[in-house]
One Martini backbone bead per residue (centre of mass of N, CA, C, O) as a GRO file, in nm:
protein
  513
    1UNK     BB    1   3.045  -0.983  -2.548
    2UNK     BB    2   2.692  -0.965  -2.550
    3UNK     BB    3   2.674  -0.680  -2.669
    4UNK     BB    4   2.452  -0.491  -2.871
    5UNK     BB    5   2.684  -0.276  -2.916
    6UNK     BB    6   2.873  -0.578  -3.025
    7UNK     BB    7   2.697  -0.704  -3.214
    8UNK     BB    8   2.642  -0.449  -3.369
    9UNK     BB    9   2.989  -0.459  -3.503
   10UNK     BB   10   2.957  -0.776  -3.602
   11UNK     BB   11   2.812  -0.660  -3.887
   12UNK     BB   12   2.712  -0.631  -4.212
   13UNK     BB   13   2.614  -0.405  -4.362
   14UNK     BB   14   2.504  -0.600  -4.649
   15UNK     BB   15   2.345  -0.827  -4.447
   16UNK     BB   16   2.324  -0.760  -4.129
   17UNK     BB   17   2.481  -0.976  -4.031
   18UNK     BB   18   2.687  -1.161  -3.944
   19UNK     BB   19   3.005  -1.274  -3.975
   20UNK     BB   20   3.157  -1.488  -4.285
   21UNK     BB   21   3.431  -1.442  -4.367
   22UNK     BB   22   3.619  -1.189  -4.230
   23UNK     BB   23   3.679  -0.930  -4.406
   24UNK     BB   24   3.973  -0.636  -4.543
   25UNK     BB   25   4.042  -0.383  -4.671
   26UNK     BB   26   4.223  -0.116  -4.708
   27UNK     BB   27   4.086   0.119  -4.579
   28UNK     BB   28   3.954  -0.108  -4.323
   29UNK     BB   29   3.682  -0.210  -4.395
   30UNK     BB   30   3.455  -0.493  -4.296
   31UNK     BB   31   3.297  -0.792  -4.538
   32UNK     BB   32   3.142  -1.077  -4.602
   33UNK     BB   33   3.320  -1.234  -4.891
   34UNK     BB   34   3.077  -1.221  -5.024
   35UNK     BB   35   2.972  -0.969  -5.031
   36UNK     BB   36   3.193  -0.816  -5.167
   37UNK     BB   37   3.222  -0.980  -5.422
   38UNK     BB   38   2.937  -0.933  -5.554
   39UNK     BB   39   2.934  -0.609  -5.509
   40UNK     BB   40   3.102  -0.653  -5.744
   41UNK     BB   41   3.009  -0.768  -5.961
   42UNK     BB   42   2.768  -0.526  -5.991
   43UNK     BB   43   2.943  -0.271  -6.089
   44UNK     BB   44   3.078  -0.342  -6.377
   45UNK     BB   45   3.373  -0.365  -6.330
   46UNK     BB   46   3.702  -0.528  -6.360
   47UNK     BB   47   3.908  -0.350  -6.235
   48UNK     BB   48   3.774  -0.219  -6.027
   49UNK     BB   49   3.646  -0.126  -5.700
   50UNK     BB   50   3.435  -0.050  -5.402
   51UNK     BB   51   3.374   0.103  -5.120
   52UNK     BB   52   3.001   0.056  -4.976
   53UNK     BB   53   3.084   0.365  -4.759
   54UNK     BB   54   3.323   0.514  -4.886
   55UNK     BB   55   3.497   0.456  -5.224
   56UNK     BB   56   3.751   0.309  -5.174
   57UNK     BB   57   3.956   0.148  -5.400
   58UNK     BB   58   4.003  -0.120  -5.580
   59UNK     BB   59   4.162  -0.415  -5.735
   60UNK     BB   60   4.124  -0.591  -5.894
   61UNK     BB   61   4.302  -0.935  -5.792
   62UNK     BB   62   4.311  -0.847  -5.487
   63UNK     BB   63   4.386  -0.965  -5.183
   64UNK     BB   64   4.217  -1.053  -5.001
   65UNK     BB   65   4.221  -1.025  -4.630
   66UNK     BB   66   4.176  -1.178  -4.323
   67UNK     BB   67   4.016  -1.138  -4.028
   68UNK     BB   68   4.091  -1.301  -3.724
   69UNK     BB   69   3.970  -1.137  -3.496
   70UNK     BB   70   3.689  -1.124  -3.609
   71UNK     BB   71   3.669  -1.478  -3.644
   72UNK     BB   72   3.670  -1.492  -3.379
   73UNK     BB   73   3.431  -1.321  -3.217
   74UNK     BB   74   3.237  -1.494  -3.421
   75UNK     BB   75   3.340  -1.752  -3.290
   76UNK     BB   76   3.231  -1.668  -2.964
   77UNK     BB   77   2.929  -1.626  -2.990
   78UNK     BB   78   2.810  -1.874  -3.125
   79UNK     BB   79   2.905  -2.125  -2.899
   80UNK     BB   80   2.748  -1.974  -2.673
   81UNK     BB   81   2.478  -1.948  -2.799
   82UNK     BB   82   2.460  -2.268  -2.808
   83UNK     BB   83   2.440  -2.308  -2.555
   84UNK     BB   84   2.265  -2.182  -2.439
   85UNK     BB   85   2.065  -2.353  -2.601
   86UNK     BB   86   2.137  -2.625  -2.406
   87UNK     BB   87   2.024  -2.475  -2.164
   88UNK     BB   88   1.799  -2.607  -1.975
   89UNK     BB   89   1.732  -2.885  -2.054
   90UNK     BB   90   1.600  -3.216  -2.035
   91UNK     BB   91   1.676  -3.494  -1.968
   92UNK     BB   92   1.464  -3.685  -2.129
   93UNK     BB   93   1.417  -3.453  -2.380
   94UNK     BB   94   1.383  -3.063  -2.562
   95UNK     BB   95   1.301  -2.898  -2.330
   96UNK     BB   96   1.253  -2.668  -2.135
   97UNK     BB   97   1.309  -2.607  -1.842
   98UNK     BB   98   1.185  -2.550  -1.489
   99UNK     BB   99   1.307  -2.756  -1.283
  100UNK     BB  100   1.532  -2.894  -1.056
  101UNK     BB  101   1.693  -3.190  -0.928
  102UNK     BB  102   1.847  -3.310  -0.694
  103UNK     BB  103   1.889  -3.642  -0.608
  104UNK     BB  104   1.930  -3.633  -0.917
  105UNK     BB  105   2.063  -3.435  -1.143
  106UNK     BB  106   1.803  -3.321  -1.286
  107UNK     BB  107   1.665  -3.200  -1.523
  108UNK     BB  108   1.288  -3.059  -1.618
  109UNK     BB  109   0.969  -3.092  -1.758
  110UNK     BB  110   0.626  -3.032  -1.718
  111UNK     BB  111   0.632  -3.281  -1.743
  112UNK     BB  112   0.868  -3.532  -1.571
  113UNK     BB  113   0.829  -3.358  -1.289
  114UNK     BB  114   0.557  -3.521  -1.179
  115UNK     BB  115   0.801  -3.799  -1.098
  116UNK     BB  116   0.934  -3.658  -0.873
  117UNK     BB  117   0.664  -3.586  -0.663
  118UNK     BB  118   0.832  -3.615  -0.365
  119UNK     BB  119   0.979  -3.680  -0.090
  120UNK     BB  120   1.224  -3.765  -0.179
  121UNK     BB  121   1.270  -3.491  -0.341
  122UNK     BB  122   1.432  -3.206  -0.468
  123UNK     BB  123   1.284  -2.880  -0.575
  124UNK     BB  124   1.422  -2.664  -0.745
  125UNK     BB  125   1.521  -2.357  -0.912
  126UNK     BB  126   1.744  -2.235  -1.198
  127UNK     BB  127   1.791  -2.045  -1.003
  128UNK     BB  128   2.027  -2.246  -0.862
  129UNK     BB  129   2.227  -2.468  -0.780
  130UNK     BB  130   2.406  -2.756  -0.754
  131UNK     BB  131   2.574  -2.698  -0.567
  132UNK     BB  132   2.432  -2.500  -0.337
  133UNK     BB  133   2.363  -2.899  -0.232
  134UNK     BB  134   2.688  -2.960  -0.189
  135UNK     BB  135   2.943  -2.992  -0.027
  136UNK     BB  136   3.231  -2.933  -0.061
  137UNK     BB  137   3.410  -3.170   0.066
  138UNK     BB  138   3.224  -3.437  -0.022
  139UNK     BB  139   2.981  -3.391  -0.262
  140UNK     BB  140   2.729  -3.384  -0.096
  141UNK     BB  141   2.470  -3.355  -0.001
  142UNK     BB  142   2.240  -3.171   0.187
  143UNK     BB  143   2.037  -3.298   0.531
  144UNK     BB  144   2.090  -3.122   0.789
  145UNK     BB  145   2.197  -2.872   1.059
  146UNK     BB  146   2.395  -2.740   1.256
  147UNK     BB  147   2.412  -2.546   1.589
  148UNK     BB  148   2.661  -2.515   1.693
  149UNK     BB  149   2.750  -2.405   1.373
  150UNK     BB  150   2.501  -2.260   1.132
  151UNK     BB  151   2.524  -2.582   0.919
  152UNK     BB  152   2.471  -2.724   0.646
  153UNK     BB  153   2.500  -3.064   0.616
  154UNK     BB  154   2.618  -3.354   0.578
  155UNK     BB  155   2.688  -3.683   0.637
  156UNK     BB  156   3.010  -3.684   0.623
  157UNK     BB  157   3.012  -3.492   0.866
  158UNK     BB  158   2.912  -3.606   1.109
  159UNK     BB  159   3.072  -3.905   1.076
  160UNK     BB  160   3.380  -3.796   1.023
  161UNK     BB  161   3.375  -3.481   1.068
  162UNK     BB  162   3.364  -3.179   1.201
  163UNK     BB  163   3.072  -3.228   1.295
  164UNK     BB  164   3.139  -3.440   1.507
  165UNK     BB  165   2.902  -3.466   1.787
  166UNK     BB  166   2.690  -3.266   1.681
  167UNK     BB  167   2.464  -3.103   1.664
  168UNK     BB  168   2.198  -3.227   1.452
  169UNK     BB  169   1.941  -3.227   1.181
  170UNK     BB  170   1.715  -3.307   0.974
  171UNK     BB  171   1.533  -3.098   0.711
  172UNK     BB  172   1.287  -3.284   0.753
  173UNK     BB  173   1.202  -3.214   1.021
  174UNK     BB  174   1.204  -2.868   0.991
  175UNK     BB  175   1.048  -2.832   0.768
  176UNK     BB  176   0.796  -2.945   0.888
  177UNK     BB  177   0.761  -2.755   1.118
  178UNK     BB  178   0.743  -2.521   0.983
  179UNK     BB  179   0.543  -2.647   0.779
  180UNK     BB  180   0.334  -2.538   1.069
  181UNK     BB  181   0.345  -2.271   1.120
  182UNK     BB  182   0.289  -2.125   0.807
  183UNK     BB  183  -0.003  -2.242   0.818
  184UNK     BB  184  -0.082  -2.127   1.073
  185UNK     BB  185   0.018  -1.819   0.955
  186UNK     BB  186  -0.262  -1.883   0.714
  187UNK     BB  187  -0.483  -1.872   0.894
  188UNK     BB  188  -0.445  -1.606   1.013
  189UNK     BB  189  -0.442  -1.422   0.750
  190UNK     BB  190  -0.712  -1.484   0.667
  191UNK     BB  191  -0.867  -1.421   0.912
  192UNK     BB  192  -0.737  -1.094   0.881
  193UNK     BB  193  -0.872  -1.068   0.564
  194UNK     BB  194  -1.183  -1.074   0.680
  195UNK     BB  195  -1.154  -0.853   0.906
  196UNK     BB  196  -1.113  -0.660   0.686
  197UNK     BB  197  -1.313  -0.688   0.486
  198UNK     BB  198  -1.533  -0.565   0.663
  199UNK     BB  199  -1.424  -0.383   0.755
  200UNK     BB  200  -1.454  -0.202   0.430
  201UNK     BB  201  -1.684  -0.156   0.410
  202UNK     BB  202  -1.781  -0.038   0.734
  203UNK     BB  203  -1.640   0.229   0.559
  204UNK     BB  204  -1.857   0.223   0.366
  205UNK     BB  205  -2.078   0.274   0.506
  206UNK     BB  206  -2.023   0.532   0.671
  207UNK     BB  207  -1.974   0.690   0.413
  208UNK     BB  208  -2.250   0.698   0.322
  209UNK     BB  209  -2.360   0.806   0.548
  210UNK     BB  210  -2.219   1.058   0.621
  211UNK     BB  211  -2.325   1.186   0.304
  212UNK     BB  212  -2.669   1.171   0.355
  213UNK     BB  213  -2.646   1.318   0.670
  214UNK     BB  214  -2.485   1.584   0.520
  215UNK     BB  215  -2.710   1.669   0.300
  216UNK     BB  216  -2.942   1.703   0.550
  217UNK     BB  217  -2.802   1.891   0.693
  218UNK     BB  218  -2.771   2.063   0.514
  219UNK     BB  219  -3.133   2.085   0.403
  220UNK     BB  220  -3.187   2.265   0.677
  221UNK     BB  221  -2.959   2.535   0.647
  222UNK     BB  222  -3.060   2.598   0.452
  223UNK     BB  223  -3.381   2.647   0.459
  224UNK     BB  224  -3.309   2.883   0.688
  225UNK     BB  225  -3.181   3.071   0.381
  226UNK     BB  226  -3.482   3.097   0.239
  227UNK     BB  227  -3.622   3.312   0.523
  228UNK     BB  228  -3.474   3.495   0.490
  229UNK     BB  229  -3.292   3.778   0.423
  230UNK     BB  230  -2.994   3.975   0.242
  231UNK     BB  231  -2.792   3.980   0.523
  232UNK     BB  232  -2.775   3.656   0.520
  233UNK     BB  233  -2.569   3.569   0.311
  234UNK     BB  234  -2.276   3.618   0.530
  235UNK     BB  235  -2.410   3.336   0.668
  236UNK     BB  236  -2.483   3.104   0.491
  237UNK     BB  237  -2.173   3.090   0.378
  238UNK     BB  238  -2.033   2.991   0.597
  239UNK     BB  239  -2.157   2.749   0.656
  240UNK     BB  240  -2.109   2.660   0.352
  241UNK     BB  241  -1.791   2.636   0.392
  242UNK     BB  242  -1.797   2.423   0.679
  243UNK     BB  243  -1.941   2.205   0.459
  244UNK     BB  244  -1.716   2.167   0.288
  245UNK     BB  245  -1.482   2.121   0.438
  246UNK     BB  246  -1.648   1.932   0.583
  247UNK     BB  247  -1.672   1.679   0.324
  248UNK     BB  248  -1.371   1.740   0.221
  249UNK     BB  249  -1.231   1.585   0.477
  250UNK     BB  250  -1.446   1.302   0.502
  251UNK     BB  251  -1.396   1.169   0.241
  252UNK     BB  252  -1.040   1.214   0.174
  253UNK     BB  253  -1.064   1.026   0.450
  254UNK     BB  254  -1.196   0.772   0.370
  255UNK     BB  255  -1.056   0.711   0.147
  256UNK     BB  256  -0.747   0.709   0.294
  257UNK     BB  257  -0.906   0.416   0.454
  258UNK     BB  258  -0.937   0.258   0.188
  259UNK     BB  259  -0.710   0.203   0.076
  260UNK     BB  260  -0.512   0.147   0.320
  261UNK     BB  261  -0.704  -0.065   0.321
  262UNK     BB  262  -0.651  -0.263   0.041
  263UNK     BB  263  -0.338  -0.279   0.084
  264UNK     BB  264  -0.359  -0.420   0.312
  265UNK     BB  265  -0.481  -0.650   0.135
  266UNK     BB  266  -0.275  -0.685  -0.035
  267UNK     BB  267  -0.042  -0.778   0.208
  268UNK     BB  268  -0.229  -1.009   0.279
  269UNK     BB  269  -0.186  -1.197  -0.003
  270UNK     BB  270  -0.004  -1.110  -0.038
  271UNK     BB  271   0.177  -1.291   0.244
  272UNK     BB  272  -0.042  -1.546   0.199
  273UNK     BB  273   0.133  -1.663  -0.066
  274UNK     BB  274   0.452  -1.694  -0.001
  275UNK     BB  275   0.356  -1.884   0.241
  276UNK     BB  276   0.228  -2.083   0.063
  277UNK     BB  277   0.459  -2.134  -0.175
  278UNK     BB  278   0.670  -2.246   0.087
  279UNK     BB  279   0.425  -2.452   0.137
  280UNK     BB  280   0.525  -2.575  -0.180
  281UNK     BB  281   0.808  -2.630  -0.096
  282UNK     BB  282   1.059  -2.857  -0.087
  283UNK     BB  283   1.308  -2.667  -0.017
  284UNK     BB  284   1.427  -2.679   0.302
  285UNK     BB  285   1.613  -2.404   0.255
  286UNK     BB  286   1.440  -2.171   0.115
  287UNK     BB  287   1.227  -2.173   0.326
  288UNK     BB  288   1.460  -2.054   0.569
  289UNK     BB  289   1.507  -1.845   0.437
  290UNK     BB  290   1.241  -1.688   0.394
  291UNK     BB  291   1.099  -1.770   0.701
  292UNK     BB  292   1.103  -1.471   0.834
  293UNK     BB  293   1.004  -1.242   0.684
  294UNK     BB  294   0.762  -1.348   0.666
  295UNK     BB  295   0.652  -1.378   0.836
  296UNK     BB  296   0.681  -1.119   0.971
  297UNK     BB  297   0.524  -0.957   0.817
  298UNK     BB  298   0.275  -1.177   0.922
  299UNK     BB  299   0.308  -0.995   1.247
  300UNK     BB  300   0.217  -0.690   1.060
  301UNK     BB  301  -0.008  -0.741   1.022
  302UNK     BB  302  -0.203  -0.848   1.304
  303UNK     BB  303  -0.094  -0.665   1.443
  304UNK     BB  304  -0.251  -0.429   1.307
  305UNK     BB  305  -0.511  -0.165   1.322
  306UNK     BB  306  -0.783  -0.085   1.221
  307UNK     BB  307  -0.949   0.234   1.102
  308UNK     BB  308  -1.277   0.314   1.269
  309UNK     BB  309  -1.189   0.640   1.326
  310UNK     BB  310  -1.463   0.821   1.168
  311UNK     BB  311  -1.515   1.124   1.060
  312UNK     BB  312  -1.751   1.318   1.096
  313UNK     BB  313  -1.976   1.519   1.095
  314UNK     BB  314  -2.023   1.844   1.322
  315UNK     BB  315  -2.258   1.948   1.360
  316UNK     BB  316  -2.235   2.128   1.584
  317UNK     BB  317  -2.062   2.345   1.503
  318UNK     BB  318  -2.273   2.471   1.261
  319UNK     BB  319  -2.448   2.478   1.562
  320UNK     BB  320  -2.333   2.669   1.597
  321UNK     BB  321  -2.208   2.891   1.435
  322UNK     BB  322  -2.491   2.961   1.360
  323UNK     BB  323  -2.554   3.081   1.658
  324UNK     BB  324  -2.352   3.339   1.609
  325UNK     BB  325  -2.469   3.435   1.422
  326UNK     BB  326  -2.732   3.530   1.511
  327UNK     BB  327  -2.588   3.678   1.758
  328UNK     BB  328  -2.468   3.882   1.622
  329UNK     BB  329  -2.726   4.007   1.361
  330UNK     BB  330  -3.001   3.812   1.495
  331UNK     BB  331  -3.105   3.940   1.793
  332UNK     BB  332  -3.430   4.055   1.715
  333UNK     BB  333  -3.512   3.737   1.562
  334UNK     BB  334  -3.696   3.573   1.677
  335UNK     BB  335  -3.875   3.383   1.469
  336UNK     BB  336  -3.631   3.212   1.403
  337UNK     BB  337  -3.629   2.975   1.636
  338UNK     BB  338  -3.900   2.831   1.557
  339UNK     BB  339  -3.699   2.812   1.271
  340UNK     BB  340  -3.579   2.616   1.343
  341UNK     BB  341  -3.323   2.273   1.308
  342UNK     BB  342  -3.197   2.370   1.576
  343UNK     BB  343  -3.130   2.318   1.896
  344UNK     BB  344  -3.064   2.537   2.055
  345UNK     BB  345  -3.045   2.767   2.407
  346UNK     BB  346  -3.031   3.032   2.437
  347UNK     BB  347  -2.871   3.122   2.764
  348UNK     BB  348  -2.947   3.304   3.029
  349UNK     BB  349  -2.676   3.427   3.214
  350UNK     BB  350  -2.679   3.491   3.580
  351UNK     BB  351  -2.576   3.721   3.862
  352UNK     BB  352  -2.479   3.643   4.217
  353UNK     BB  353  -2.305   3.828   4.390
  354UNK     BB  354  -2.365   3.733   4.693
  355UNK     BB  355  -2.243   3.382   4.583
  356UNK     BB  356  -1.962   3.486   4.630
  357UNK     BB  357  -1.701   3.264   4.651
  358UNK     BB  358  -1.571   3.427   4.803
  359UNK     BB  359  -1.659   3.800   4.930
  360UNK     BB  360  -1.691   4.036   4.693
  361UNK     BB  361  -1.592   4.275   4.450
  362UNK     BB  362  -1.889   4.400   4.180
  363UNK     BB  363  -1.896   4.560   3.903
  364UNK     BB  364  -2.192   4.660   3.759
  365UNK     BB  365  -2.318   4.623   3.382
  366UNK     BB  366  -2.598   4.750   3.145
  367UNK     BB  367  -2.633   4.634   2.864
  368UNK     BB  368  -2.804   4.531   2.567
  369UNK     BB  369  -2.590   4.287   2.555
  370UNK     BB  370  -2.434   4.248   2.857
  371UNK     BB  371  -2.332   4.151   3.119
  372UNK     BB  372  -2.038   4.298   3.359
  373UNK     BB  373  -1.834   4.174   3.550
  374UNK     BB  374  -1.584   4.302   3.829
  375UNK     BB  375  -1.308   4.248   3.938
  376UNK     BB  376  -1.178   4.307   4.269
  377UNK     BB  377  -0.944   4.307   4.443
  378UNK     BB  378  -0.895   4.279   4.819
  379UNK     BB  379  -0.637   3.986   4.826
  380UNK     BB  380  -0.323   3.876   4.740
  381UNK     BB  381  -0.383   3.576   4.571
  382UNK     BB  382  -0.734   3.587   4.545
  383UNK     BB  383  -0.997   3.432   4.464
  384UNK     BB  384  -1.304   3.367   4.270
  385UNK     BB  385  -1.653   3.225   4.284
  386UNK     BB  386  -1.979   3.098   4.030
  387UNK     BB  387  -2.329   3.129   3.991
  388UNK     BB  388  -2.567   3.046   3.835
  389UNK     BB  389  -2.945   3.061   3.964
  390UNK     BB  390  -2.941   2.858   3.731
  391UNK     BB  391  -3.058   2.512   3.602
  392UNK     BB  392  -2.945   2.287   3.432
  393UNK     BB  393  -3.117   1.938   3.308
  394UNK     BB  394  -3.231   2.041   2.982
  395UNK     BB  395  -3.129   2.049   2.724
  396UNK     BB  396  -2.975   2.279   2.446
  397UNK     BB  397  -2.740   2.516   2.539
  398UNK     BB  398  -2.607   2.870   2.448
  399UNK     BB  399  -2.301   3.053   2.567
  400UNK     BB  400  -2.082   3.394   2.591
  401UNK     BB  401  -1.742   3.545   2.657
  402UNK     BB  402  -1.615   3.820   2.745
  403UNK     BB  403  -1.254   3.816   2.821
  404UNK     BB  404  -0.987   3.814   2.962
  405UNK     BB  405  -0.656   3.877   2.923
  406UNK     BB  406  -0.611   3.827   3.220
  407UNK     BB  407  -0.502   3.615   3.426
  408UNK     BB  408  -0.686   3.382   3.605
  409UNK     BB  409  -0.986   3.265   3.382
  410UNK     BB  410  -1.300   3.039   3.436
  411UNK     BB  411  -1.510   2.824   3.233
  412UNK     BB  412  -1.802   2.627   3.294
  413UNK     BB  413  -1.967   2.341   3.542
  414UNK     BB  414  -2.156   2.292   3.837
  415UNK     BB  415  -2.234   2.190   4.077
  416UNK     BB  416  -2.380   2.231   4.381
  417UNK     BB  417  -2.191   2.404   4.631
  418UNK     BB  418  -1.919   2.376   4.515
  419UNK     BB  419  -1.809   2.692   4.394
  420UNK     BB  420  -1.854   2.783   4.708
  421UNK     BB  421  -1.599   2.622   4.824
  422UNK     BB  422  -1.302   2.717   4.911
  423UNK     BB  423  -1.136   2.448   4.780
  424UNK     BB  424  -1.280   2.434   4.576
  425UNK     BB  425  -1.238   2.465   4.271
  426UNK     BB  426  -1.247   2.474   3.961
  427UNK     BB  427  -1.178   2.094   3.827
  428UNK     BB  428  -1.024   1.952   4.076
  429UNK     BB  429  -1.278   1.744   4.092
  430UNK     BB  430  -1.580   1.591   4.088
  431UNK     BB  431  -1.808   1.836   3.981
  432UNK     BB  432  -1.588   1.986   3.749
  433UNK     BB  433  -1.577   2.202   3.481
  434UNK     BB  434  -1.289   2.368   3.344
  435UNK     BB  435  -1.176   2.652   3.171
  436UNK     BB  436  -0.828   2.801   3.086
  437UNK     BB  437  -0.659   3.062   3.202
  438UNK     BB  438  -0.332   3.059   3.313
  439UNK     BB  439  -0.186   3.201   3.104
  440UNK     BB  440  -0.061   3.390   2.868
  441UNK     BB  441  -0.142   3.220   2.602
  442UNK     BB  442  -0.268   2.981   2.814
  443UNK     BB  443  -0.474   2.647   2.775
  444UNK     BB  444  -0.692   2.464   3.031
  445UNK     BB  445  -0.837   2.173   3.060
  446UNK     BB  446  -1.064   2.053   3.355
  447UNK     BB  447  -1.083   1.754   3.521
  448UNK     BB  448  -1.028   1.529   3.860
  449UNK     BB  449  -0.701   1.745   3.824
  450UNK     BB  450  -0.671   1.706   3.531
  451UNK     BB  451  -0.472   1.821   3.249
  452UNK     BB  452  -0.535   1.992   2.929
  453UNK     BB  453  -0.399   2.129   2.650
  454UNK     BB  454  -0.554   2.405   2.465
  455UNK     BB  455  -0.464   2.496   2.196
  456UNK     BB  456  -0.360   2.808   2.043
  457UNK     BB  457  -0.335   3.085   1.790
  458UNK     BB  458  -0.523   3.275   1.932
  459UNK     BB  459  -0.642   3.505   2.211
  460UNK     BB  460  -0.916   3.443   2.366
  461UNK     BB  461  -1.218   3.701   2.359
  462UNK     BB  462  -1.447   3.431   2.276
  463UNK     BB  463  -1.666   3.230   2.416
  464UNK     BB  464  -1.854   2.940   2.317
  465UNK     BB  465  -2.070   2.719   2.547
  466UNK     BB  466  -2.221   2.349   2.527
  467UNK     BB  467  -2.502   2.232   2.693
  468UNK     BB  468  -2.539   1.848   2.733
  469UNK     BB  469  -2.802   1.693   2.922
  470UNK     BB  470  -2.803   1.404   2.789
  471UNK     BB  471  -2.516   1.405   2.580
  472UNK     BB  472  -2.267   1.459   2.827
  473UNK     BB  473  -2.180   1.775   2.703
  474UNK     BB  474  -1.892   1.989   2.689
  475UNK     BB  475  -1.842   2.269   2.456
  476UNK     BB  476  -1.574   2.462   2.329
  477UNK     BB  477  -1.569   2.803   2.144
  478UNK     BB  478  -1.376   2.990   1.926
  479UNK     BB  479  -1.517   3.368   1.855
  480UNK     BB  480  -1.533   3.477   1.568
  481UNK     BB  481  -1.601   3.492   1.237
  482UNK     BB  482  -1.605   3.208   1.387
  483UNK     BB  483  -1.594   2.873   1.459
  484UNK     BB  484  -1.378   2.681   1.740
  485UNK     BB  485  -1.272   2.417   1.789
  486UNK     BB  486  -1.104   2.295   2.194
  487UNK     BB  487  -1.310   2.128   2.309
  488UNK     BB  488  -1.449   1.798   2.526
  489UNK     BB  489  -1.675   1.706   2.711
  490UNK     BB  490  -1.771   1.353   2.870
  491UNK     BB  491  -2.019   1.308   3.066
  492UNK     BB  492  -2.284   1.212   3.328
  493UNK     BB  493  -2.503   1.352   3.417
  494UNK     BB  494  -2.652   1.324   3.755
  495UNK     BB  495  -2.736   1.651   3.754
  496UNK     BB  496  -2.728   1.990   3.806
  497UNK     BB  497  -2.627   2.245   3.639
  498UNK     BB  498  -2.384   2.521   3.615
  499UNK     BB  499  -2.283   2.793   3.583
  500UNK     BB  500  -1.937   2.894   3.561
  501UNK     BB  501  -1.660   3.123   3.763
  502UNK     BB  502  -1.333   3.184   3.752
  503UNK     BB  503  -1.112   3.432   3.939
  504UNK     BB  504  -0.730   3.566   4.035
  505UNK     BB  505  -0.762   3.824   3.901
  506UNK     BB  506  -0.750   4.094   3.708
  507UNK     BB  507  -1.096   4.140   3.563
  508UNK     BB  508  -1.294   4.045   3.361
  509UNK     BB  509  -1.689   3.933   3.244
  510UNK     BB  510  -1.855   3.879   2.956
  511UNK     BB  511  -2.169   3.835   2.875
  512UNK     BB  512  -2.435   3.762   2.703
  513UNK     BB  513  -2.712   3.850   2.495
   0.00000   0.00000   0.00000
């Protein structure tokens, strides 16, 4: 009966207020008695009056019948409103109550609340009923907790009730211990909040640094293309497009990480406030009922790690992309190498077929752009490996190798002599690093016998190899119209390394120049 729709039905259509002494006309419409009489008086005809809603005629002098049911409904609504107006009033004044004192069984406003803020008084929210804090049997306040039955009990339950002789403890004692635990959690959350703030500032600094570094590298690449002619515009577009992709990815990542840190900070603040609110409560039951979920939330935040491993611009991918494009389009422009700000040197790899181990038969073909070595198997299941005559000890180097679709082949680097040992397969020792095609369409990177599967969407026809001697980096790239990073070994080369090659089935490797 408290719905707005029902209240609307109990309003007189003349005064638009709740009915007062409602009467019903012969047509069935109901009005306040005074309202309909006044309406008829204003019509001017002393013998005939109309219903204001349906215009049905009613003779003057007709007795207006009181609508009993409508009167009862109006009276009921009025009584509810009176009760609502008197509900939750302060017991000491007429102000609205804010809290309920369990000990005094009194509603308290803000003014009278201060005198009840002591150890002896227990204050609860108005939404909590006083009966829920009393024993249903003895009607006494719940002051103890029974560990055997996991119930809140009163003193009478402990002394002569069904909980007599049970393991019980005063709620105030449990309350004090739990508050100490919660206060400790608040301290830890405060430390975590400070740590999150520092990590967020660090992420913002990395974001700014990444933007500056991206712009710097972008300017270098743009400077190269200002020195070349129209035939390189396609390559310029390709490089700048790679910048845009990485810049958008990096920016999106930074925005996401900072948003995650901001959300995490908000969660830490919210959990801290919730726990501090529990710590400030004087009602032990509320604290005990809510402490588990808040501690769980706090533990989840305390154990969570902030993502500080943020990806920045892959400058090396840009370098390899540029180098591959230059090799494909501008191999004859030697002067461009001097103008480049990316100092990767083209490694002119050759093979000494007499150094192949085990001794195998190779057919060598020469062309203007590549040296081609095709292996012919002498014995079933036998493999061969070879190193370049030239070692690399300084600088950054890049070379490309066209590959056969037949397994098993491998490309990498090795210390001197390792590839020549009969039992030392490239990658399956601590002195060599190799990228293999192990089966048709399946690739893996191997070092010290540890194999890492490398997924690719398309078969590898050209493999780019990047070697940074001082930086300790060996990277492999799939070269098509663009360059895609496949895998990187990170290590420290303790001696010069040689380009290494492995073949296990009928196939070939072509070294591009």
